[in-house]
Tab-separated table of C-alpha atoms in Angstrom:
chain	number	residue	atom	x	y	z
A	1	UNK	CA	-0.025	-0.054	-0.046
A	2	UNK	CA	1.012	3.499	-0.452
A	3	UNK	CA	2.328	5.244	2.613
A	4	UNK	CA	-0.310	7.644	4.147
A	5	UNK	CA	0.477	11.277	4.221
A	6	UNK	CA	2.508	12.190	7.238
A	7	UNK	CA	3.241	15.388	8.976
A	8	UNK	CA	4.614	18.053	6.687
A	9	UNK	CA	8.369	18.590	7.226
A	10	UNK	CA	11.289	20.435	5.716
A	11	UNK	CA	12.469	19.050	2.449
A	12	UNK	CA	15.762	17.152	2.581
A	13	UNK	CA	18.709	17.911	0.308
A	14	UNK	CA	18.369	17.356	-3.314
A	15	UNK	CA	18.653	13.734	-4.398
A	16	UNK	CA	21.207	14.270	-7.160
A	17	UNK	CA	23.111	10.977	-6.785
A	18	UNK	CA	23.317	7.911	-4.437
A	19	UNK	CA	26.781	7.406	-5.986
A	20	UNK	CA	28.664	10.760	-5.616
A	21	UNK	CA	31.745	10.927	-7.728
A	22	UNK	CA	34.990	11.089	-5.636
A	23	UNK	CA	37.012	12.451	-8.573
A	24	UNK	CA	35.791	15.842	-9.492
A	25	UNK	CA	38.067	16.421	-12.491
A	26	UNK	CA	36.441	16.995	-15.808
A	27	UNK	CA	35.214	13.905	-17.529
A	28	UNK	CA	35.210	12.918	-21.223
A	29	UNK	CA	32.909	10.228	-22.314
A	30	UNK	CA	34.414	9.113	-25.588
A	31	UNK	CA	33.534	6.776	-28.459
A	32	UNK	CA	29.741	6.606	-28.106
A	33	UNK	CA	27.124	7.224	-30.653
A	34	UNK	CA	25.892	10.608	-29.407
A	35	UNK	CA	22.398	11.999	-30.275
A	36	UNK	CA	22.613	15.762	-30.655
A	37	UNK	CA	20.066	18.352	-31.721
A	38	UNK	CA	21.954	18.652	-34.991
A	39	UNK	CA	21.966	14.974	-35.669
A	40	UNK	CA	23.657	11.693	-34.456
A	41	UNK	CA	27.379	11.519	-34.325
A	42	UNK	CA	29.275	8.100	-34.240
A	43	UNK	CA	32.466	7.936	-32.308
A	44	UNK	CA	31.483	11.164	-30.500
A	45	UNK	CA	32.135	12.415	-27.123
A	46	UNK	CA	30.499	14.522	-24.286
A	47	UNK	CA	32.639	16.558	-21.941
A	48	UNK	CA	31.491	17.134	-18.351
A	49	UNK	CA	32.839	19.692	-15.973
A	50	UNK	CA	31.128	19.922	-12.641
A	51	UNK	CA	27.355	19.957	-13.202
A	52	UNK	CA	27.566	21.205	-16.900
A	53	UNK	CA	28.424	20.021	-20.211
A	54	UNK	CA	31.290	21.910	-21.806
A	55	UNK	CA	32.628	22.363	-25.327
A	56	UNK	CA	36.348	21.566	-24.947
A	57	UNK	CA	38.272	19.097	-22.755
A	58	UNK	CA	40.738	20.511	-20.227
A	59	UNK	CA	44.219	18.938	-19.965
A	60	UNK	CA	43.325	17.290	-16.657
A	61	UNK	CA	40.112	15.631	-17.899
A	62	UNK	CA	39.605	11.948	-17.184
A	63	UNK	CA	38.666	9.903	-20.351
A	64	UNK	CA	36.194	7.123	-20.153
A	65	UNK	CA	35.775	4.820	-23.259
A	66	UNK	CA	32.085	4.201	-23.910
A	67	UNK	CA	32.436	2.696	-27.402
A	68	UNK	CA	29.527	0.567	-28.510
A	69	UNK	CA	27.097	2.599	-26.472
A	70	UNK	CA	24.594	5.351	-26.982
A	71	UNK	CA	24.696	8.635	-25.200
A	72	UNK	CA	21.316	10.498	-25.008
A	73	UNK	CA	19.960	13.357	-22.999
A	74	UNK	CA	18.468	12.514	-19.609
A	75	UNK	CA	14.700	11.704	-19.793
A	76	UNK	CA	12.076	14.305	-18.923
A	77	UNK	CA	8.717	12.957	-17.591
A	78	UNK	CA	5.813	15.446	-17.549
A	79	UNK	CA	3.282	13.088	-15.908
A	80	UNK	CA	4.262	10.787	-13.091
A	81	UNK	CA	2.395	9.791	-9.849
A	82	UNK	CA	5.051	7.775	-8.116
A	83	UNK	CA	7.386	4.760	-7.993
A	84	UNK	CA	9.398	2.426	-5.881
A	85	UNK	CA	6.260	1.782	-3.700
A	86	UNK	CA	5.909	5.502	-3.006
A	87	UNK	CA	3.136	7.884	-4.001
A	88	UNK	CA	3.495	11.503	-4.966
A	89	UNK	CA	-0.192	12.020	-4.065
A	90	UNK	CA	-0.197	10.648	-0.525
A	91	UNK	CA	3.320	9.931	0.695
A	92	UNK	CA	5.517	11.744	2.935
A	93	UNK	CA	8.546	13.805	1.814
A	94	UNK	CA	10.751	10.747	2.391
A	95	UNK	CA	8.263	8.696	0.247
A	96	UNK	CA	8.359	11.228	-2.565
A	97	UNK	CA	12.158	11.318	-2.581
A	98	UNK	CA	12.144	7.460	-2.758
A	99	UNK	CA	9.866	7.690	-5.821
A	100	UNK	CA	12.139	10.264	-7.473
A	101	UNK	CA	15.189	8.099	-6.911
A	102	UNK	CA	13.396	5.141	-8.398
A	103	UNK	CA	12.798	6.971	-11.692
A	104	UNK	CA	16.270	8.564	-11.635
A	105	UNK	CA	17.596	4.948	-11.591
A	106	UNK	CA	15.762	4.460	-14.878
A	107	UNK	CA	17.023	7.564	-16.664
A	108	UNK	CA	14.510	10.159	-15.660
A	109	UNK	CA	16.614	13.116	-14.598
A	110	UNK	CA	13.725	15.618	-14.659
A	111	UNK	CA	10.423	14.773	-13.317
A	112	UNK	CA	7.029	16.595	-12.760
A	113	UNK	CA	5.196	15.122	-9.815
A	114	UNK	CA	1.489	14.526	-10.644
A	115	UNK	CA	-1.389	14.298	-8.174
A	116	UNK	CA	-4.758	12.501	-8.612
A	117	UNK	CA	-8.221	13.641	-7.764
A	118	UNK	CA	-8.835	14.405	-4.057
A	119	UNK	CA	-10.566	16.877	-1.710
A	120	UNK	CA	-9.606	20.457	-2.565
A	121	UNK	CA	-8.053	21.167	0.843
A	122	UNK	CA	-6.008	18.072	0.750
A	123	UNK	CA	-4.776	18.921	-2.773
A	124	UNK	CA	-3.842	22.464	-1.681
A	125	UNK	CA	-1.930	20.854	1.312
A	126	UNK	CA	-0.265	18.465	-1.096
A	127	UNK	CA	0.796	21.337	-3.339
A	128	UNK	CA	2.468	23.051	-0.502
A	129	UNK	CA	4.556	19.930	0.316
A	130	UNK	CA	5.511	19.178	-3.235
A	131	UNK	CA	6.479	22.832	-3.895
A	132	UNK	CA	9.205	22.491	-1.286
A	133	UNK	CA	10.726	19.776	-3.406
A	134	UNK	CA	10.281	21.861	-6.436
A	135	UNK	CA	11.861	24.899	-4.944
A	136	UNK	CA	15.099	22.926	-4.119
A	137	UNK	CA	15.192	21.207	-7.579
A	138	UNK	CA	14.235	17.623	-6.681
A	139	UNK	CA	11.162	17.869	-9.074
A	140	UNK	CA	10.554	20.262	-11.959
A	141	UNK	CA	7.051	21.167	-10.628
A	142	UNK	CA	3.460	19.912	-9.983
A	143	UNK	CA	0.884	18.536	-12.286
A	144	UNK	CA	-2.803	18.477	-11.021
A	145	UNK	CA	-4.695	15.604	-12.861
A	146	UNK	CA	-8.073	16.119	-11.475
A	147	UNK	CA	-10.442	16.902	-9.803
A	148	UNK	CA	-11.640	19.098	-12.836
A	149	UNK	CA	-12.368	16.048	-15.077
A	150	UNK	CA	-15.371	14.335	-16.642
A	151	UNK	CA	-17.110	11.757	-14.710
A	152	UNK	CA	-17.784	10.069	-18.023
A	153	UNK	CA	-14.055	9.605	-18.581
A	154	UNK	CA	-12.819	9.491	-14.994
A	155	UNK	CA	-10.552	6.418	-15.293
A	156	UNK	CA	-8.937	5.757	-11.947
A	157	UNK	CA	-10.269	8.894	-10.204
A	158	UNK	CA	-12.835	8.875	-7.452
A	159	UNK	CA	-16.076	10.090	-8.920
A	160	UNK	CA	-17.426	11.601	-5.677
A	161	UNK	CA	-14.537	14.011	-5.657
A	162	UNK	CA	-14.853	15.276	-9.123
A	163	UNK	CA	-15.938	18.938	-9.754
A	164	UNK	CA	-16.410	21.388	-12.620
A	165	UNK	CA	-13.394	23.506	-13.404
A	166	UNK	CA	-14.432	26.673	-11.580
A	167	UNK	CA	-11.676	29.228	-12.320
A	168	UNK	CA	-11.685	30.259	-8.668
A	169	UNK	CA	-10.946	26.750	-7.571
A	170	UNK	CA	-8.324	26.153	-10.294
A	171	UNK	CA	-6.719	29.365	-9.090
A	172	UNK	CA	-6.730	28.038	-5.490
A	173	UNK	CA	-4.527	25.058	-6.498
A	174	UNK	CA	-2.186	27.185	-8.531
A	175	UNK	CA	-1.670	29.522	-5.669
A	176	UNK	CA	-1.145	26.775	-3.192
A	177	UNK	CA	1.715	25.556	-5.526
A	178	UNK	CA	3.580	28.914	-4.848
A	179	UNK	CA	4.641	29.225	-8.448
A	180	UNK	CA	5.503	25.528	-8.952
A	181	UNK	CA	2.328	24.495	-10.761
A	182	UNK	CA	3.348	23.394	-14.242
A	183	UNK	CA	0.229	21.731	-15.653
A	184	UNK	CA	-3.447	21.190	-14.854
A	185	UNK	CA	-5.632	18.455	-16.697
A	186	UNK	CA	-9.041	19.656	-17.470
A	187	UNK	CA	-12.139	18.359	-19.112
A	188	UNK	CA	-12.552	21.648	-20.867
A	189	UNK	CA	-16.189	21.012	-22.037
A	190	UNK	CA	-17.358	21.329	-18.432
A	191	UNK	CA	-18.853	24.493	-17.031
A	192	UNK	CA	-15.833	26.938	-16.408
A	193	UNK	CA	-13.475	24.920	-18.546
A	194	UNK	CA	-12.716	27.471	-21.151
A	195	UNK	CA	-12.304	30.253	-18.662
A	196	UNK	CA	-9.989	28.044	-16.579
A	197	UNK	CA	-7.853	27.404	-19.730
A	198	UNK	CA	-7.520	31.317	-20.259
A	199	UNK	CA	-6.670	31.612	-16.438
A	200	UNK	CA	-3.978	28.897	-16.632
A	201	UNK	CA	-2.522	30.362	-19.912
A	202	UNK	CA	-2.312	33.908	-18.199
A	203	UNK	CA	-0.425	32.436	-15.310
A	204	UNK	CA	2.000	30.410	-17.378
A	205	UNK	CA	0.669	27.108	-16.418
A	206	UNK	CA	0.056	24.370	-19.165
A	207	UNK	CA	-3.629	23.696	-19.740
A	208	UNK	CA	-3.880	19.965	-20.685
A	209	UNK	CA	-6.995	18.509	-22.265
A	210	UNK	CA	-7.772	15.116	-20.813
A	211	UNK	CA	-10.213	12.755	-19.006
A	212	UNK	CA	-12.534	14.529	-21.308
A	213	UNK	CA	-15.935	13.765	-23.160
A	214	UNK	CA	-15.549	16.846	-25.472
A	215	UNK	CA	-16.604	17.029	-29.046
A	216	UNK	CA	-14.301	17.969	-31.866
A	217	UNK	CA	-15.634	21.431	-31.921
A	218	UNK	CA	-15.395	21.873	-28.093
A	219	UNK	CA	-11.791	20.746	-28.218
A	220	UNK	CA	-10.945	23.254	-30.928
A	221	UNK	CA	-12.478	25.998	-28.776
A	222	UNK	CA	-10.261	24.897	-25.796
A	223	UNK	CA	-7.129	24.999	-28.039
A	224	UNK	CA	-7.978	28.383	-29.252
A	225	UNK	CA	-8.263	29.462	-25.565
A	226	UNK	CA	-4.779	28.418	-24.877
A	227	UNK	CA	-4.732	24.581	-24.127
A	228	UNK	CA	-1.411	23.173	-25.396
A	229	UNK	CA	-1.172	19.431	-24.183
A	230	UNK	CA	-3.332	16.493	-24.672
A	231	UNK	CA	-3.131	14.267	-21.510
A	232	UNK	CA	-2.288	10.646	-22.388
A	233	UNK	CA	-3.800	10.854	-25.928
A	234	UNK	CA	-6.317	8.074	-26.831
A	235	UNK	CA	-6.814	7.178	-23.128
A	236	UNK	CA	-9.811	8.551	-21.205
A	237	UNK	CA	-11.495	10.376	-24.136
A	238	UNK	CA	-13.967	9.484	-26.921
A	239	UNK	CA	-12.439	7.545	-29.839
A	240	UNK	CA	-12.356	8.794	-33.368
A	241	UNK	CA	-15.701	8.468	-35.258
A	242	UNK	CA	-16.207	9.207	-38.924
A	243	UNK	CA	-19.114	11.603	-38.193
A	244	UNK	CA	-18.103	12.646	-34.767
A	245	UNK	CA	-14.201	12.825	-34.810
A	246	UNK	CA	-14.084	13.833	-31.190
A	247	UNK	CA	-11.122	15.292	-29.457
A	248	UNK	CA	-8.471	13.077	-30.851
A	249	UNK	CA	-8.678	14.386	-34.402
A	250	UNK	CA	-8.643	17.989	-33.119
A	251	UNK	CA	-5.545	17.339	-30.872
A	252	UNK	CA	-3.604	15.552	-33.536
A	253	UNK	CA	-4.144	18.121	-36.259
A	254	UNK	CA	-3.313	21.228	-34.351
A	255	UNK	CA	0.313	22.399	-34.313
A	256	UNK	CA	-0.148	24.054	-31.043
A	257	UNK	CA	-0.709	20.818	-29.189
A	258	UNK	CA	1.893	18.347	-27.785
A	259	UNK	CA	0.336	14.938	-27.325
A	260	UNK	CA	1.370	12.738	-24.373
A	261	UNK	CA	1.784	8.942	-25.135
A	262	UNK	CA	2.114	6.104	-22.611
A	263	UNK	CA	4.306	3.614	-24.624
A	264	UNK	CA	4.002	0.469	-22.377
A	265	UNK	CA	2.276	-1.801	-24.748
A	266	UNK	CA	-0.886	-1.725	-22.669
A	267	UNK	CA	-2.222	1.770	-22.989
A	268	UNK	CA	-1.781	1.986	-26.816
A	269	UNK	CA	-1.774	-0.410	-29.771
A	270	UNK	CA	1.391	0.101	-31.793
A	271	UNK	CA	-0.755	1.389	-34.677
A	272	UNK	CA	-2.170	4.083	-32.527
A	273	UNK	CA	1.335	5.184	-31.544
A	274	UNK	CA	2.368	5.263	-35.256
A	275	UNK	CA	-0.833	7.248	-36.021
A	276	UNK	CA	0.131	9.810	-33.509
A	277	UNK	CA	3.702	10.164	-34.817
A	278	UNK	CA	2.429	10.312	-38.348
A	279	UNK	CA	-0.033	13.146	-37.700
A	280	UNK	CA	1.668	15.023	-34.937
A	281	UNK	CA	5.174	14.355	-36.010
A	282	UNK	CA	8.048	13.741	-33.607
A	283	UNK	CA	8.276	17.382	-32.483
A	284	UNK	CA	4.809	17.221	-30.995
A	285	UNK	CA	5.005	14.057	-29.022
A	286	UNK	CA	5.971	13.661	-25.299
A	287	UNK	CA	6.488	10.156	-23.920
A	288	UNK	CA	5.227	9.939	-20.356
A	289	UNK	CA	4.964	7.174	-17.771
A	290	UNK	CA	1.830	8.117	-15.824
A	291	UNK	CA	3.548	5.918	-13.361
A	292	UNK	CA	1.949	4.989	-10.102
A	293	UNK	CA	3.502	3.543	-6.848
A	294	UNK	CA	4.265	0.020	-8.337
A	295	UNK	CA	6.734	1.394	-11.043
A	296	UNK	CA	10.024	-0.173	-10.279
A	297	UNK	CA	8.539	-2.081	-7.354
A	298	UNK	CA	6.414	-4.953	-8.257
A	299	UNK	CA	2.935	-6.518	-8.364
A	300	UNK	CA	0.568	-6.274	-5.539
A	301	UNK	CA	-2.142	-4.024	-4.093
A	302	UNK	CA	-1.712	-0.303	-3.871
A	303	UNK	CA	-3.676	2.922	-3.204
A	304	UNK	CA	-4.060	5.587	-6.021
A	305	UNK	CA	-5.534	8.480	-4.078
A	306	UNK	CA	-8.466	6.868	-2.290
A	307	UNK	CA	-8.930	3.921	-4.778
A	308	UNK	CA	-7.482	0.434	-4.506
A	309	UNK	CA	-5.424	-0.836	-7.398
A	310	UNK	CA	-4.377	-4.406	-8.236
A	311	UNK	CA	-1.166	-4.679	-10.204
A	312	UNK	CA	-0.691	-7.947	-11.914
A	313	UNK	CA	2.126	-8.766	-14.347
A	314	UNK	CA	2.953	-5.089	-14.490
A	315	UNK	CA	-0.456	-3.867	-15.427
A	316	UNK	CA	-2.347	-1.730	-12.813
A	317	UNK	CA	-6.094	-1.913	-12.652
A	318	UNK	CA	-8.747	-0.728	-10.202
A	319	UNK	CA	-9.912	-3.480	-7.835
A	320	UNK	CA	-13.385	-2.180	-8.340
A	321	UNK	CA	-14.369	-1.869	-12.064
A	322	UNK	CA	-11.104	-2.937	-13.635
A	323	UNK	CA	-10.239	0.260	-15.283
A	324	UNK	CA	-6.530	0.868	-16.114
A	325	UNK	CA	-5.013	2.811	-13.227
A	326	UNK	CA	-1.897	4.568	-14.443
A	327	UNK	CA	1.035	2.433	-15.316
A	328	UNK	CA	4.170	0.771	-14.009
A	329	UNK	CA	6.291	2.166	-16.763
A	330	UNK	CA	9.754	3.629	-16.591
A	331	UNK	CA	11.019	5.833	-19.395
A	332	UNK	CA	14.041	3.587	-20.157
A	333	UNK	CA	11.535	0.812	-21.020
A	334	UNK	CA	9.450	3.295	-23.060
A	335	UNK	CA	12.677	4.318	-24.940
A	336	UNK	CA	13.647	0.703	-25.753
A	337	UNK	CA	10.206	-0.290	-26.863
A	338	UNK	CA	9.950	2.770	-29.126
A	339	UNK	CA	13.148	1.798	-30.869
A	340	UNK	CA	13.044	-1.925	-30.944
A	341	UNK	CA	9.341	-2.713	-31.219
A	342	UNK	CA	7.856	0.392	-32.866
A	343	UNK	CA	10.942	0.880	-34.963
A	344	UNK	CA	11.032	4.640	-34.426
A	345	UNK	CA	14.221	6.587	-35.333
A	346	UNK	CA	16.404	7.075	-32.227
A	347	UNK	CA	16.397	10.814	-32.972
A	348	UNK	CA	12.547	10.935	-32.872
A	349	UNK	CA	12.498	8.952	-29.578
A	350	UNK	CA	15.033	11.366	-27.997
A	351	UNK	CA	12.852	14.359	-29.001
A	352	UNK	CA	9.768	12.746	-27.576
A	353	UNK	CA	11.411	11.643	-24.297
A	354	UNK	CA	13.771	14.666	-23.595
A	355	UNK	CA	13.678	17.712	-25.938
A	356	UNK	CA	9.901	18.142	-26.329
A	357	UNK	CA	8.951	17.967	-22.558
A	358	UNK	CA	11.969	20.171	-21.750
A	359	UNK	CA	10.544	22.793	-24.140
A	360	UNK	CA	7.057	22.459	-22.698
A	361	UNK	CA	8.399	23.028	-19.137
A	362	UNK	CA	10.313	26.167	-20.311
A	363	UNK	CA	13.548	24.415	-19.340
A	364	UNK	CA	15.148	23.751	-22.813
A	365	UNK	CA	17.938	26.273	-22.005
A	366	UNK	CA	19.127	23.803	-19.344
A	367	UNK	CA	17.992	20.399	-20.107
A	368	UNK	CA	16.660	18.188	-22.994
A	369	UNK	CA	19.726	18.011	-25.177
A	370	UNK	CA	23.475	17.343	-25.044
A	371	UNK	CA	24.926	20.869	-25.578
A	372	UNK	CA	27.742	22.939	-23.959
A	373	UNK	CA	26.256	25.100	-21.128
A	374	UNK	CA	23.400	22.724	-20.235
A	375	UNK	CA	22.996	20.428	-17.231
A	376	UNK	CA	25.163	17.259	-17.515
A	377	UNK	CA	22.045	15.066	-17.561
A	378	UNK	CA	22.646	12.047	-19.728
A	379	UNK	CA	21.787	8.407	-20.160
A	380	UNK	CA	24.202	5.695	-21.422
A	381	UNK	CA	22.607	2.840	-23.272
A	382	UNK	CA	24.174	-0.291	-24.711
A	383	UNK	CA	23.825	-1.346	-28.306
A	384	UNK	CA	20.580	-3.146	-27.374
A	385	UNK	CA	19.237	-0.027	-25.856
A	386	UNK	CA	19.419	-1.344	-22.265
A	387	UNK	CA	20.342	1.355	-19.597
A	388	UNK	CA	23.851	1.143	-18.378
A	389	UNK	CA	24.433	4.565	-16.773
A	390	UNK	CA	22.659	7.743	-15.690
A	391	UNK	CA	24.199	11.063	-14.890
A	392	UNK	CA	22.248	13.982	-13.212
A	393	UNK	CA	23.972	17.326	-13.060
A	394	UNK	CA	27.339	15.837	-13.372
A	395	UNK	CA	26.951	13.119	-10.774
A	396	UNK	CA	26.489	9.390	-11.559
A	397	UNK	CA	23.065	8.159	-10.318
A	398	UNK	CA	23.750	4.860	-12.009
A	399	UNK	CA	27.440	4.347	-12.355
A	400	UNK	CA	28.265	2.438	-15.574
A	401	UNK	CA	31.551	1.083	-13.987
A	402	UNK	CA	33.506	1.628	-17.169
A	403	UNK	CA	37.069	2.477	-17.795
């Protein structure tokens, strides 16, 4: 079970690395196939000095041979509810840090903590706790998924706690996050939905369309009002119809929208993923986990908000009703599946898993690509795309033990 919410405490120091480097000299990772914004370079190198990537190697740099490996930017997860047995929605600060570390061990160097539907006062309290971790850099911000969603498309959200997106209540959660609210998922067809989209856009918060029963026309109206993200496209929304195309068609066709995809083999048929990449193109796709507590932890029974979830063979479903309840996905698995099963170009996968979410968060000056001046956030993969090393801000989170 997820750990219940404990007393609010002062956030601990940032969780940069359980394996701090003892040698602080500059580091050259040499010989890898490196995915850069300008293209893929064979026998390339990335130079790290302290927490940053630099352009030229100093004389005292240590060289590590990573031949026959791939070097890609650290993964950026826009939508994540927990992992390692810990919940971002209900756990203590210690629990949240445990969940963060779990995903760091799987290549996610930047993470937005997502909540699920709850009582408004509880969510406001939760926002205060999570904002402490955002302020010190452990998470990149907060995503509120619910309670402003459709009861027709509620998925793993408690129906008795759902409410219309009254702008005043949306503003209450944004204010409780103390500048750390990054995204709010809304069923924009509900009363107050369009006004709430405008409110969020004015405050620099991403308005995401999701858990929605909107028509095509209502979705277009929300996009015109300022919505820019589709929360886990295809899931928890009407499917495409030839006379009633619904939200999916509107979200795929509009250049202003980035579509989230959960590439775990359960949430999406491979043909649906290909459809999204074909119509939105790689620059408008963001791979997410939508992970819950069981990610990186195992099968069993958990709580997602107030609802009980059974995880069996890695698939999470509500005990009552059987709806899919988030995922147990980690982004290293999403990356490998995209390349080896879906046969997507590595460059497109890097865009979807690093560059695009970094841009959405307004953080592309620091993260999302391997360029001089940016944070030394990177993932080392072997030739089969299995994770071998993770570096966050110049510190090994997963030490590849090479050279």
